[in-house]
Coordinates of N, CA, C and O in Angstrom, one line a residue:
E1 N -10.3 -5.0 -12.0 CA -10.7 -3.5 -11.6 C -11.8 -3.4 -10.6 O -12.5 -4.3 -10.9
I2 N -11.1 -2.6 -9.6 CA -12.3 -2.0 -8.8 C -12.8 -1.0 -8.5 O -11.8 -0.2 -8.7
I3 N -13.8 -0.7 -8.5 CA -14.5 0.5 -8.7 C -15.6 1.0 -7.8 O -16.5 0.4 -7.4
T4 N -15.2 2.4 -7.2 CA -15.9 2.9 -6.2 C -16.5 4.2 -6.2 O -15.7 5.0 -6.9
I5 N -17.8 4.4 -6.3 CA -18.2 5.8 -7.1 C -18.9 6.4 -5.5 O -19.4 5.9 -4.8
Y6 N -18.4 7.7 -5.6 CA -19.2 8.2 -4.2 C -19.5 9.8 -4.2 O -19.0 10.3 -5.3
N7 N -20.5 10.2 -3.4 CA -20.9 11.5 -3.7 C -20.9 12.0 -2.5 O -21.3 11.7 -1.4
V8 N -20.2 13.4 -2.0 CA -20.5 14.1 -0.6 C -21.8 14.8 -0.6 O -21.9 15.2 -1.6
E9 N -22.7 14.2 0.5 CA -23.7 14.5 0.7 C -23.9 16.1 1.5 O -24.5 16.7 1.5
K10 N -22.8 16.1 3.0 CA -22.5 17.3 3.4 C -21.0 17.3 4.1 O -20.3 15.9 4.5
T11 N -20.6 18.1 4.2 CA -19.1 18.2 5.0 C -19.6 19.1 6.1 O -20.4 19.9 6.5
F12 N -18.8 18.5 7.2 CA -18.6 19.1 8.8 C -17.1 19.4 9.2 O -16.6 18.2 9.6
G13 N -17.0 20.4 8.7 CA -15.3 20.7 8.9 C -14.4 20.0 7.7 O -14.7 19.7 6.8
D14 N -13.3 19.4 8.7 CA -12.8 18.2 8.1 C -13.2 16.7 7.5 O -12.8 15.8 7.3
R15 N -14.6 16.6 8.1 CA -15.1 15.2 7.6 C -16.5 15.6 6.9 O -17.1 16.7 6.8
S16 N -16.6 14.4 6.3 CA -17.8 14.7 5.1 C -19.1 13.1 5.3 O -18.4 12.2 6.0
L17 N -19.8 13.4 5.2 CA -20.9 12.6 5.0 C -20.9 12.0 3.6 O -21.2 13.0 2.4
V18 N -20.7 10.7 3.4 CA -20.8 10.2 1.4 C -21.5 9.2 1.6 O -21.8 8.2 2.1
E19 N -22.4 9.1 0.1 CA -23.0 7.9 -0.4 C -21.9 7.3 -1.5 O -21.1 8.0 -1.9
V20 N -21.8 6.0 -1.1 CA -21.1 5.1 -1.9 C -21.7 4.3 -2.6 O -22.7 3.2 -2.3
E21 N -21.5 3.8 -4.0 CA -22.1 2.7 -4.9 C -20.8 2.3 -5.4 O -19.9 2.6 -5.8
L22 N -20.8 1.0 -5.0 CA -19.7 0.0 -5.3 C -20.3 -0.8 -6.6 O -20.9 -1.5 -6.8
V23 N -19.6 -0.2 -7.7 CA -19.9 -0.8 -9.2 C -19.1 -2.3 -9.0 O -19.6 -3.3 -9.6
T24 N -18.4 -2.6 -8.5 CA -17.7 -4.0 -8.3 C -17.7 -4.3 -6.8 O -17.8 -3.2 -5.8
G25 N -17.1 -5.4 -6.3 CA -17.3 -5.6 -5.0 C -16.2 -6.7 -4.4 O -16.1 -7.7 -4.9
R26 N -15.8 -6.0 -3.4 CA -14.8 -7.0 -3.0 C -14.4 -6.3 -1.5 O -15.0 -5.2 -0.9
T27 N -13.8 -7.3 -0.5 CA -13.8 -7.2 0.7 C -13.2 -6.0 1.0 O -12.2 -5.6 0.7
H28 N -13.7 -5.2 2.3 CA -13.4 -4.1 2.7 C -12.8 -2.9 1.5 O -12.1 -2.1 1.8
Q29 N -13.6 -3.2 0.5 CA -13.1 -1.9 -0.9 C -13.8 -1.0 -0.4 O -13.1 0.3 -0.5
I30 N -14.6 -0.7 0.3 CA -15.0 1.1 0.9 C -13.9 1.6 1.6 O -13.3 2.9 1.9
R31 N -13.2 0.6 2.4 CA -12.2 1.3 3.7 C -11.2 1.0 3.2 O -10.1 2.2 3.4
V32 N -10.7 0.6 2.3 CA -9.4 0.3 1.6 C -9.3 1.8 0.8 O -8.6 2.7 0.9
H33 N -10.4 1.9 0.0 CA -10.8 3.2 -1.1 C -10.4 4.4 -0.5 O -9.3 5.2 -0.4
F34 N -11.2 4.8 0.9 CA -11.1 5.6 1.3 C -9.8 6.0 2.4 O -9.4 7.0 2.4
S35 N -9.2 5.1 2.7 CA -8.1 5.1 3.8 C -6.9 5.4 2.1 O -6.2 6.2 2.7
H36 N -6.8 4.9 1.2 CA -5.7 5.3 0.2 C -6.1 6.6 0.1 O -4.8 7.5 -0.1
R37 N -6.8 7.2 -0.2 CA -7.3 8.9 -0.4 C -6.9 9.6 0.7 O -6.7 11.1 0.4
G38 N -6.2 9.2 1.5 CA -6.2 9.4 3.1 C -7.5 10.1 4.1 O -7.5 11.4 4.7
T39 N -8.5 9.7 3.6 CA -9.9 10.0 4.1 C -10.7 8.6 4.7 O -11.8 8.7 4.4
P40 N -10.2 8.3 5.5 CA -10.4 6.8 6.5 C -11.8 6.9 6.9 O -12.2 7.9 7.3
V41 N -12.8 5.9 7.0 CA -13.7 5.8 7.4 C -13.9 5.9 9.0 O -13.0 5.6 9.6
A42 N -14.6 7.2 9.7 CA -14.5 7.6 10.8 C -15.0 6.1 11.7 O -15.4 5.2 11.6
G43 N -14.2 5.9 12.7 CA -14.0 4.6 13.4 C -13.2 3.7 13.3 O -13.2 2.2 13.6
D44 N -12.6 3.8 11.8 CA -12.0 2.2 11.6 C -10.7 2.3 11.9 O -9.7 2.9 11.5
A45 N -10.6 1.2 12.9 CA -9.1 1.3 13.6 C -8.1 0.3 12.7 O -7.2 0.4 12.9
V46 N -8.5 -0.5 11.7 CA -7.8 -1.3 11.1 C -7.2 -0.3 10.0 O -5.8 -0.2 9.7
Y47 N -8.2 0.4 8.9 CA -7.4 1.0 8.1 C -7.2 2.3 8.1 O -6.9 3.4 7.2
G48 N -7.8 2.9 9.3 CA -7.6 4.5 9.6 C -6.7 4.7 10.7 O -5.7 3.8 10.9
N49 N -7.0 5.3 11.6 CA -6.0 6.1 12.5 C -6.8 5.4 13.8 O -7.4 5.3 14.2
P50 N -5.8 4.0 14.5 CA -6.4 3.2 15.6 C -6.3 4.1 16.9 O -7.2 3.9 17.7
K51 N -6.1 5.4 16.7 CA -5.7 6.4 18.1 C -6.9 7.4 17.7 O -7.5 7.9 18.5
K52 N -7.8 7.0 16.7 CA -8.6 8.2 16.5 C -10.3 7.6 16.2 O -10.7 7.5 14.8
T53 N -10.7 6.7 17.0 CA -11.8 5.9 16.6 C -12.9 6.9 17.3 O -14.1 6.4 16.9
Y54 N -12.4 8.3 17.8 CA -13.7 9.1 18.0 C -14.8 8.5 19.6 O -16.0 9.0 19.4
G55 N -14.4 7.4 20.0 CA -15.1 6.9 20.6 C -16.0 6.3 20.4 O -17.6 5.6 20.8
L56 N -16.5 5.8 18.8 CA -17.7 5.0 18.6 C -17.6 3.5 18.9 O -16.5 3.2 19.0
E57 N -18.6 3.3 18.6 CA -18.9 1.5 18.7 C -18.5 0.7 17.8 O -18.3 -0.7 17.9
G58 N -18.5 1.4 16.7 CA -18.1 0.6 15.4 C -17.9 1.6 14.7 O -17.3 2.7 14.7
Q59 N -17.5 1.2 13.1 CA -16.9 2.1 12.2 C -18.7 2.9 11.4 O -19.7 2.4 11.5
C60 N -18.0 4.1 11.2 CA -19.4 4.7 10.6 C -19.3 4.6 9.1 O -19.1 5.2 8.2
L61 N -19.9 3.3 9.0 CA -19.8 2.6 7.2 C -21.4 2.0 7.6 O -21.7 0.9 8.4
H62 N -22.5 2.5 6.8 CA -23.6 1.5 7.0 C -23.9 1.4 5.6 O -24.5 2.3 4.8
A63 N -24.8 0.5 5.7 CA -25.7 0.0 4.0 C -26.7 0.2 4.2 O -27.7 -0.4 4.8
A64 N -27.7 1.6 4.1 CA -28.5 2.0 4.0 C -29.6 1.0 3.0 O -31.0 0.6 3.7
V65 N -29.5 0.6 1.9 CA -30.1 -0.4 1.0 C -29.5 -1.3 0.5 O -28.1 -1.2 -0.3
L66 N -29.4 -2.5 0.6 CA -29.1 -3.6 -0.2 C -29.9 -4.2 -1.2 O -31.1 -4.7 -0.5
G67 N -29.8 -4.5 -2.2 CA -30.3 -5.2 -3.4 C -29.6 -6.5 -4.3 O -28.1 -6.4 -4.5
F68 N -29.9 -7.3 -4.4 CA -30.0 -8.4 -5.4 C -30.6 -9.3 -5.5 O -31.7 -9.3 -5.4
I69 N -30.4 -9.9 -6.9 CA -31.5 -10.7 -7.5 C -30.7 -12.3 -6.6 O -29.5 -12.6 -6.4
H70 N -32.0 -13.1 -6.1 CA -32.1 -14.6 -5.3 C -31.2 -15.6 -6.5 O -31.7 -15.6 -7.2
P71 N -29.8 -16.3 -6.0 CA -29.4 -17.0 -6.8 C -30.3 -18.3 -7.2 O -30.2 -18.6 -8.5
I72 N -31.4 -18.6 -6.5 CA -32.5 -19.9 -6.6 C -33.8 -19.4 -7.4 O -33.8 -19.3 -8.7
T73 N -34.6 -18.6 -6.9 CA -36.0 -17.8 -7.4 C -35.7 -16.8 -8.5 O -36.7 -16.3 -8.9
K74 N -34.5 -15.9 -8.5 CA -34.2 -14.8 -9.5 C -34.8 -13.6 -9.4 O -35.1 -13.3 -9.9
E75 N -35.3 -14.0 -8.1 CA -36.6 -12.7 -7.8 C -35.5 -11.2 -7.3 O -34.2 -12.1 -6.2
Y76 N -35.6 -10.3 -7.5 CA -35.3 -9.0 -7.0 C -35.6 -8.9 -5.5 O -36.7 -8.5 -5.4
L77 N -34.5 -8.8 -4.3 CA -34.7 -8.5 -2.9 C -33.7 -7.1 -2.7 O -32.7 -7.0 -3.1
E78 N -35.2 -6.1 -2.1 CA -34.2 -4.9 -1.7 C -34.2 -5.1 -0.1 O -35.7 -5.1 0.4
F79 N -33.5 -4.4 0.6 CA -33.5 -4.3 2.3 C -33.1 -3.1 2.8 O -32.0 -2.6 1.9
S80 N -33.7 -2.4 3.4 CA -33.2 -0.9 3.7 C -33.0 -0.8 5.1 O -33.7 -1.9 6.0
S81 N -32.1 -0.3 6.2 CA -32.1 -0.1 7.7 C -31.3 1.2 7.9 O -30.4 2.0 6.9
D82 N -32.0 1.8 8.5 CA -31.5 3.1 9.3 C -30.5 3.2 10.0 O -29.7 1.8 10.4
L83 N -29.8 4.2 9.9 CA -28.5 4.1 10.7 C -28.4 3.9 12.4 O -29.4 4.1 12.7
P84 N -27.2 3.1 12.5 CA -27.1 2.7 13.8 C -27.1 3.8 14.9 O -26.7 4.8 14.5
D85 N -27.7 3.7 16.2 CA -27.7 4.9 16.7 C -26.2 6.0 17.2 O -26.3 6.6 17.0
Y86 N -25.2 5.2 17.1 CA -24.1 5.5 17.5 C -23.5 6.4 16.6 O -22.9 7.2 16.5
F87 N -24.1 5.7 15.3 CA -23.7 6.8 13.8 C -24.5 8.2 14.1 O -23.9 9.3 13.5
K88 N -25.6 7.9 14.7 CA -26.6 9.4 14.2 C -25.9 10.2 15.3 O -26.2 11.0 15.4
E89 N -25.8 9.4 16.7 CA -24.7 10.4 17.7 C -23.7 10.9 17.0 O -23.5 12.4 17.1
F90 N -22.7 10.3 16.2 CA -21.4 10.6 15.9 C -21.6 12.1 14.9 O -21.2 13.2 15.2
L91 N -23.2 12.0 14.0 CA -23.4 13.0 13.3 C -23.7 14.5 14.2 O -23.4 15.1 13.6
R92 N -24.5 13.9 15.2 CA -25.1 14.7 15.7 C -23.8 15.8 16.5 O -23.9 17.3 16.4
R93 N -22.6 15.3 16.9 CA -21.7 15.6 17.7 C -20.9 16.4 16.4 O -20.0 17.5 16.7
I94 N -20.8 16.3 15.1 CA -19.9 16.7 14.6 C -20.5 18.4 13.6 O -19.6 18.8 13.2
K95 N -21.9 18.0 14.0 CA -22.7 19.3 13.2 C -22.1 20.6 14.0 O -22.4 21.4 13.9

C-alpha cells in the first residue's frame, strides 16, 4: 500500500500550492499520485502534459524538510531548504 497525505495551502485559479507528507515512500510517488488525480505537478513533462511545462527549469516539487534516522549512528538528522528561485518566480506569476 502506498499512502500520500496532502493539504492545500493556497489556491491560484486552477493551480494549488500543497504540502505533501509521504507515509510510505516510493519512486515518483507524489508525481504519480497527483497525475492520477488529474492534477499533475507543474513542470512535470513525464507524468504531466509535456506541452504544459510553463517555461519552468524543473518541476514545482520541492522537499522543504527531510528527516531520517542515520542507519549507523541512529541519530535523527533533519535538513531544510528554501524553494528554488524558478519555483518562487512561478508562484509570483500565478498569483
